[in-house]
Short mmCIF file of C-alpha atoms and ligand atoms in Angstrom, two decimals:
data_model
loop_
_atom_site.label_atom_id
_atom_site.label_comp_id
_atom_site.label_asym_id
_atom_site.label_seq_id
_atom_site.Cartn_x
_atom_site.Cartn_y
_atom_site.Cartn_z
CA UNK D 1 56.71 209.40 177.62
CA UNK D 2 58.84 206.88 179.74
CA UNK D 3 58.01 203.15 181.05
CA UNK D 4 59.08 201.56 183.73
CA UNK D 5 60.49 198.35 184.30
CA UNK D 6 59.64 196.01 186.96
CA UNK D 7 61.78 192.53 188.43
CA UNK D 8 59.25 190.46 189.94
CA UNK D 9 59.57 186.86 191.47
CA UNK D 10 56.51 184.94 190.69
CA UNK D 11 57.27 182.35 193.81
CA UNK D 12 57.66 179.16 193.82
CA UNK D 13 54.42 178.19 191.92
CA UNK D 14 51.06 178.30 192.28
CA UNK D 15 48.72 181.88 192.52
CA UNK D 16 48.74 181.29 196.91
CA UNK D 17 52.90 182.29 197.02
CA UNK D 18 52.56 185.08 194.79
CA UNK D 19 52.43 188.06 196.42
CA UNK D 20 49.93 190.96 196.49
CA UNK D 21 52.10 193.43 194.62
CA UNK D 22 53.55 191.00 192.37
CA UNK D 23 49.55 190.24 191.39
CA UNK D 24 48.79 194.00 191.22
CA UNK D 25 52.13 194.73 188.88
CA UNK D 26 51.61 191.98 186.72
CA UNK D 27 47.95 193.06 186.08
CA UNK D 28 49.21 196.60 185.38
CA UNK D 29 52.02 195.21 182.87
CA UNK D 30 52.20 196.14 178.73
CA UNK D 31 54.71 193.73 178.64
CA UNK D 32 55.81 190.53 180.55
CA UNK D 33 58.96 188.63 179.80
CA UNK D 34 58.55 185.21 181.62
CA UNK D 35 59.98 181.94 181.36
CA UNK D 36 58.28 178.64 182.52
CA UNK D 37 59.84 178.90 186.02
CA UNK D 38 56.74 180.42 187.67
CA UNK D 39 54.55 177.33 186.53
CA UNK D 40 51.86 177.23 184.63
CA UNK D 41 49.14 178.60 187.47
CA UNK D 42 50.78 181.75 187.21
CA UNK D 43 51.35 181.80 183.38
CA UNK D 44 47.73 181.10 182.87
CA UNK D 45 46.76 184.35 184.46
CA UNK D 46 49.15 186.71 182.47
CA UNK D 47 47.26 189.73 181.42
CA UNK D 48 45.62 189.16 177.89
CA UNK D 49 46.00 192.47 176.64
CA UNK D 50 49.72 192.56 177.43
CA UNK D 51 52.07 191.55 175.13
CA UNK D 52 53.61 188.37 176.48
CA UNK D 53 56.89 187.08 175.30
CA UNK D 54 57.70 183.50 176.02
CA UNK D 55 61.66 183.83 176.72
CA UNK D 56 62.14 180.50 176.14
CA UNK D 57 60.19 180.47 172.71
CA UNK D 58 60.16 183.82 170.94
CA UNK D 59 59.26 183.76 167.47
CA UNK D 60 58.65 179.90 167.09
CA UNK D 61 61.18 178.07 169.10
CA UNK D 62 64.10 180.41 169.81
CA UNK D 63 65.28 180.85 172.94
CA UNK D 64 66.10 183.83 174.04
CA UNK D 65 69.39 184.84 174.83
CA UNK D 66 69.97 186.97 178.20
CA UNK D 67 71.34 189.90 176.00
CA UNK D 68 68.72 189.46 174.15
CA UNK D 69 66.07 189.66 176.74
CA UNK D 70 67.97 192.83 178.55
CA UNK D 71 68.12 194.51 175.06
CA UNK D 72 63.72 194.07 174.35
CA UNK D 73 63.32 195.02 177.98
CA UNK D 74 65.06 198.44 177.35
CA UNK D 75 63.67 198.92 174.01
CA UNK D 76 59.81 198.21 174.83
CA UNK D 77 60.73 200.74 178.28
CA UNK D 78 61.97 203.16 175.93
CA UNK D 79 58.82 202.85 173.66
CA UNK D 80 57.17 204.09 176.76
CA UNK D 81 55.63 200.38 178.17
CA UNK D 82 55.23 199.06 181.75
CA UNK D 83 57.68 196.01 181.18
CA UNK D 84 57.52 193.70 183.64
CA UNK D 85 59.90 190.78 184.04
CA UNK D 86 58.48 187.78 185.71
CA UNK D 87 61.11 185.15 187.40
CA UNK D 88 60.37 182.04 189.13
CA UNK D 89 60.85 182.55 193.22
CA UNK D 90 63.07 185.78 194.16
CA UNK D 91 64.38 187.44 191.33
CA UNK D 92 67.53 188.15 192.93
CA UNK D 93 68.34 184.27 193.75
CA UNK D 94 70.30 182.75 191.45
CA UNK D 95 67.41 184.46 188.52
CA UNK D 96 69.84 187.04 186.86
CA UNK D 97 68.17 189.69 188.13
CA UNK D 98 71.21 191.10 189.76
CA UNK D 99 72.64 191.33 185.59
CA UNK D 100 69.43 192.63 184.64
CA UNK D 101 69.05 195.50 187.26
CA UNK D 102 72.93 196.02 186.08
CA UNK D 103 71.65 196.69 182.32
CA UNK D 104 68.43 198.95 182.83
CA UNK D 105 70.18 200.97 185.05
CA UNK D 106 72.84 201.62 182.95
CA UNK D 107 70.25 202.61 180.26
CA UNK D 108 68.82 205.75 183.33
CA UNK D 109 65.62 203.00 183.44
CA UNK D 110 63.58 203.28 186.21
CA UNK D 111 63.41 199.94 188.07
CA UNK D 112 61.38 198.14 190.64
CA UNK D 113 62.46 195.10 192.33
CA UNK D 114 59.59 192.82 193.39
CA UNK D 115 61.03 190.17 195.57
CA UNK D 116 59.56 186.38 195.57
CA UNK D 117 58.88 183.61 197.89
CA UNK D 118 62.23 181.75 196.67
CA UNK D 119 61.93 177.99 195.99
CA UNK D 120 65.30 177.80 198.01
CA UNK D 121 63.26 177.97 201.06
CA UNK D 122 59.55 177.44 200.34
CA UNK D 123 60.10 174.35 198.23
CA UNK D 124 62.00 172.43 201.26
CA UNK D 125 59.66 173.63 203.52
CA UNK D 126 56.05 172.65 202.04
CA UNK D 127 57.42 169.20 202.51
CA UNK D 128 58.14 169.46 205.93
CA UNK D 129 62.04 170.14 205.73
CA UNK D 130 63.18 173.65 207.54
CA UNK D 131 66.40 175.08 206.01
CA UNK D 132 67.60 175.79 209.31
CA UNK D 133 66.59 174.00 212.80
CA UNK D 134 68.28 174.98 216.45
CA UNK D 135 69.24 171.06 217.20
CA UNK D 136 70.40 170.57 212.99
CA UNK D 137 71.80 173.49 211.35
CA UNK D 138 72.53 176.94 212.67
CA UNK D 139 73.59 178.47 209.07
CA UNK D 140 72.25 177.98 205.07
CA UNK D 141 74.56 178.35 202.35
CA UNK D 142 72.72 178.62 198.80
CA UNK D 143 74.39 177.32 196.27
CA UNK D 144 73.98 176.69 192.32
CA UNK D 145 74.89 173.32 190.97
CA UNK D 146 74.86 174.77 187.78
CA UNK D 147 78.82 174.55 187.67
CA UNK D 148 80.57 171.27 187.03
CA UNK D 149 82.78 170.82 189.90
CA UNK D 150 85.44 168.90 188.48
CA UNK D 151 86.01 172.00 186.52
CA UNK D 152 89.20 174.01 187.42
CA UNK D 153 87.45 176.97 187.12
CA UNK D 154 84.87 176.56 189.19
CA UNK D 155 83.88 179.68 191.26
CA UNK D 156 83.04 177.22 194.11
CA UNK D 157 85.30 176.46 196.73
CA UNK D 158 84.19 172.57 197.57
CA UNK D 159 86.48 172.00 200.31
CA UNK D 160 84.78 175.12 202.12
CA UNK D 161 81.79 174.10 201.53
CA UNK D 162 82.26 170.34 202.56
CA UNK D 163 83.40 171.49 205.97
CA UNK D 164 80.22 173.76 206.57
CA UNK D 165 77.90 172.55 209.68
CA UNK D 166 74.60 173.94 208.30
CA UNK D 167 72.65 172.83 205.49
CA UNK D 168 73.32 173.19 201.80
CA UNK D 169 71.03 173.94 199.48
CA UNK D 170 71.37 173.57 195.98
CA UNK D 171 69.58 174.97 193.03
CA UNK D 172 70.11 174.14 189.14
CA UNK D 173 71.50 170.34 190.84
CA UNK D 174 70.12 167.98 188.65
CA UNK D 175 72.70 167.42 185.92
CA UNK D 176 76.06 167.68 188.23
CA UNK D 177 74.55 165.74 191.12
CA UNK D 178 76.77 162.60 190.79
CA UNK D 179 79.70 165.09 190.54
CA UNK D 180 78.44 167.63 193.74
CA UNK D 181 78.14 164.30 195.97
CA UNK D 182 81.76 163.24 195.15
CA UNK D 183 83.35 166.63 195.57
CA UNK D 184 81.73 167.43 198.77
CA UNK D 185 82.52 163.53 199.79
CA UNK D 186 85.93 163.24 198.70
CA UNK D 187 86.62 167.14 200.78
CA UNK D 188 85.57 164.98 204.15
CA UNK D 189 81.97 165.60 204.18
CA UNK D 190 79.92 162.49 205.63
CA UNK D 191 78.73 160.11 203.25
CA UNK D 192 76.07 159.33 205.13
CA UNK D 193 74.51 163.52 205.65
CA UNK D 194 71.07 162.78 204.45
CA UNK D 195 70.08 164.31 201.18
CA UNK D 196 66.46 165.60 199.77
CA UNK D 197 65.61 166.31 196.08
CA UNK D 198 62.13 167.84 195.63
CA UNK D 199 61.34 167.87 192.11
CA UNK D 200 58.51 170.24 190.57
CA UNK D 201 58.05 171.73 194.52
CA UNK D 202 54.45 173.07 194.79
CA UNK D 203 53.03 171.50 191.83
CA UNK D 204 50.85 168.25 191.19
CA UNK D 205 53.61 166.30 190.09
CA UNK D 206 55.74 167.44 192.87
CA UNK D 207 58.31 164.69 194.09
CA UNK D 208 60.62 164.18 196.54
CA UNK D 209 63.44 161.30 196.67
CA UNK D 210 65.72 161.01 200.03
CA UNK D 211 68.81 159.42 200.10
CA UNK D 212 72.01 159.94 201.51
CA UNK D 213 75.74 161.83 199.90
CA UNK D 214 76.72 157.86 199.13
CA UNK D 215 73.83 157.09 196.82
CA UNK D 216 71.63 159.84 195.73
CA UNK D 217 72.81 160.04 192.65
CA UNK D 218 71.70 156.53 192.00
CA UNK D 219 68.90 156.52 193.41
CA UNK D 220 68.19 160.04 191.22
CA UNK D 221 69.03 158.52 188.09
CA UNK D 222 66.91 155.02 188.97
CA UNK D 223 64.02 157.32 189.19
CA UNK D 224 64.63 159.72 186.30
CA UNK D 225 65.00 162.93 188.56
CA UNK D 226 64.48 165.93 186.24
CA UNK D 227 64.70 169.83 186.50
CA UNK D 228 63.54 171.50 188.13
CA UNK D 229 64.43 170.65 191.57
CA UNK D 230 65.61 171.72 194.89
CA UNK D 231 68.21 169.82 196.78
CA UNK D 232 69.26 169.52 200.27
CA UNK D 233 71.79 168.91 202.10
CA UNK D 234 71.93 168.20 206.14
CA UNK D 235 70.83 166.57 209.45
CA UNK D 236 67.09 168.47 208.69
CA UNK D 237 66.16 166.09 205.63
CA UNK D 238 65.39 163.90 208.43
CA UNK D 239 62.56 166.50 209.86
CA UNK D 240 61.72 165.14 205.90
CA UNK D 241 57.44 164.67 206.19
CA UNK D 242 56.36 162.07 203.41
CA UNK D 243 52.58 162.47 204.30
CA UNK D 244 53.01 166.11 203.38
CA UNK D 245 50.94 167.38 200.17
CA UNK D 246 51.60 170.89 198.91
CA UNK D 247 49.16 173.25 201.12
CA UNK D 248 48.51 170.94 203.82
CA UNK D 249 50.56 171.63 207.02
CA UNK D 250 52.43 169.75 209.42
CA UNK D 251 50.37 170.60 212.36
CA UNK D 252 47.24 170.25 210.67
CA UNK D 253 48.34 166.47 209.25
CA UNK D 254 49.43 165.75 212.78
CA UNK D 255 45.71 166.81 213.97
CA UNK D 256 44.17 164.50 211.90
CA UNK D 257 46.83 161.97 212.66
CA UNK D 258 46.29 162.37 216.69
CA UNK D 259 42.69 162.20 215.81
CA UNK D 260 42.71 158.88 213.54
CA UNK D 261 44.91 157.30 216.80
CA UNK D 262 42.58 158.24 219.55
CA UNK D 263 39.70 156.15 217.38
CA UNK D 264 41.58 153.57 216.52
CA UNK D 265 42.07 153.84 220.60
CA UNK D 266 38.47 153.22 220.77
N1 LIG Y 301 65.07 182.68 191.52
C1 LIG Y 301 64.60 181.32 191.71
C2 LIG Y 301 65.69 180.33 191.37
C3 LIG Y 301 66.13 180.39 189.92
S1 LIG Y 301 67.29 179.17 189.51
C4 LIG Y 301 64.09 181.17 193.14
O1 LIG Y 301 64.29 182.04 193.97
O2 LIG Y 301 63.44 180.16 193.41
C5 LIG Y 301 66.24 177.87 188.95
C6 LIG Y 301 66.24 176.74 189.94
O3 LIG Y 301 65.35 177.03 190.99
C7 LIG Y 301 65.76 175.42 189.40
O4 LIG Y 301 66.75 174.77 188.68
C8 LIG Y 301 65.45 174.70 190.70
O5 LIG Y 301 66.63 174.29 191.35
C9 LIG Y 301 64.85 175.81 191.52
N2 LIG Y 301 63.39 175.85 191.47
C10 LIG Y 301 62.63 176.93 191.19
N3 LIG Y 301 61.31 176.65 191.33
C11 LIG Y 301 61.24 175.35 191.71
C12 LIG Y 301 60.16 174.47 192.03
N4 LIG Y 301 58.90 174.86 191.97
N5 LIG Y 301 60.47 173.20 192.39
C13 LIG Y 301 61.74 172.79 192.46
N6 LIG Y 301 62.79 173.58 192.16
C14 LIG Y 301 62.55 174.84 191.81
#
């Protein structure tokens, strides 16, 4: 008897963004493999039968390492389980999903990819920000902050992206922030492109602080910004909708808007 293994991006958070055969996989699954990414509407509807390894507690408070988490994938698979791996948004953005495919392939493990609604775009959007707008920003470039930029070896190329039109979008931001602004302002970029960080997108205790390259990072640090958060970069921050609340829409706020103006018309 062989398993199966399955890659599947939760969404952004909340059951409404996860996706019909992510639900349907899930509920099928021997094993998941999660981390808290997915937020804890989705974690709370795990299968209970399954057995459900916390990756970033296993066995008391160890976190798993991403060996480690590649090696019991292939080992409950080869026990003959439906393994399923459960990543916050797409698997394939910035999750390690591309190393993880790498690894259970290499092991002849049958694989399914089950691709997510990523936070790179939804999280951005619920608040009324559009990665991409014909007037603002006619390209996206995804990018992880996870990399100091001051460090030589950087795999980023700063001065590139400083000169790009479109907006930037940056994932894993939080802790370099102070040091993204000043590369990307010291390579020519405008201090004054408007910046977004939404923190906890999709949540209750989502957040969102605007600002500008020049003092985002103070502003972040005056309010105690904390992972994890989505930031962007670019002219469509201002499209930025502060009356937005996660599942309400634009066009429906702007109906009740329109409506509260006509009576106060009255
Ligand atoms: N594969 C994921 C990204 C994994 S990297 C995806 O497609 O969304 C982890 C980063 O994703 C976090 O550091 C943060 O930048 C971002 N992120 C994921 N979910 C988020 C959420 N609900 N709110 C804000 N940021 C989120």
């Amino acid at each position: 008897m062989t398993g199966k293994a399955y890659l599947v991006g939760s969404g952004p958070g909340g059951l409404g963004l996860l996706t019909m055969r992510a639900r349907e996989v899930i509920d099928g699954a021997d094993v998941v493999l999660y981390d808290q990414l997915p937020g804890e509407e989705v974690l709370s509807t795990l299968p209970e039968g399954a057995e459900l390894i916390d990756c970033g507690k296993y066995g008391g408070n160890h976190t798993l390492e991403q060996h480690e988490i590649e090696a019991l994938m292939v080992e409950r698979v080869r026990e003959g389980k439906t393994v399923v791996r459960l990543k916050g948004g797409d698997p394939f953005l910035f999750g390690r999903g591309g190393e993880e495919i790498e690894v259970l392939r290499e092991h002849g493990i049958q694989v399914e990819v089950v691709p997510g609604v990523t936070s790179a775009i939804a999280v951005p959007e619920m608040v009324g920000i559009p990665v991409t707008h014909r007037r603002y920003a006619s390209q996206v470039t995804f990018i992880t902050g996870h990399e100091d930029p001051t460090k030589p070896e950087s795999a980023l190329d700063w001065g590139v992206l400083a000169r790009l039109k479109g907006t930037l979008v940056i994932l894993m931001g939080v802790k370099n922030l102070l040091a993204i602004a000043a590369a990307l302002t010291e390579h020519g970029k405008d201090p004054q492109t408007p910046v977004a960080i939404i923190e906890r997108g999709l949540r209750p205790d989502q957040r969102v602080t605007v600002g500008t390259l020049a003092d985002i990072a103070k502003k972040a640090r005056t309010v105690g910004v904390r992972p994890p958060a989505v930031i962007v970069i670019g002219g469509v921050v201002n499209l930025y909708d502060e009356g937005s609340v996660p599942g309400g829409t634009r066009a429906s706020r702007e109906g009740r808007e329109d409506a509260k103006n006509k009576a106060g018309d009255r």
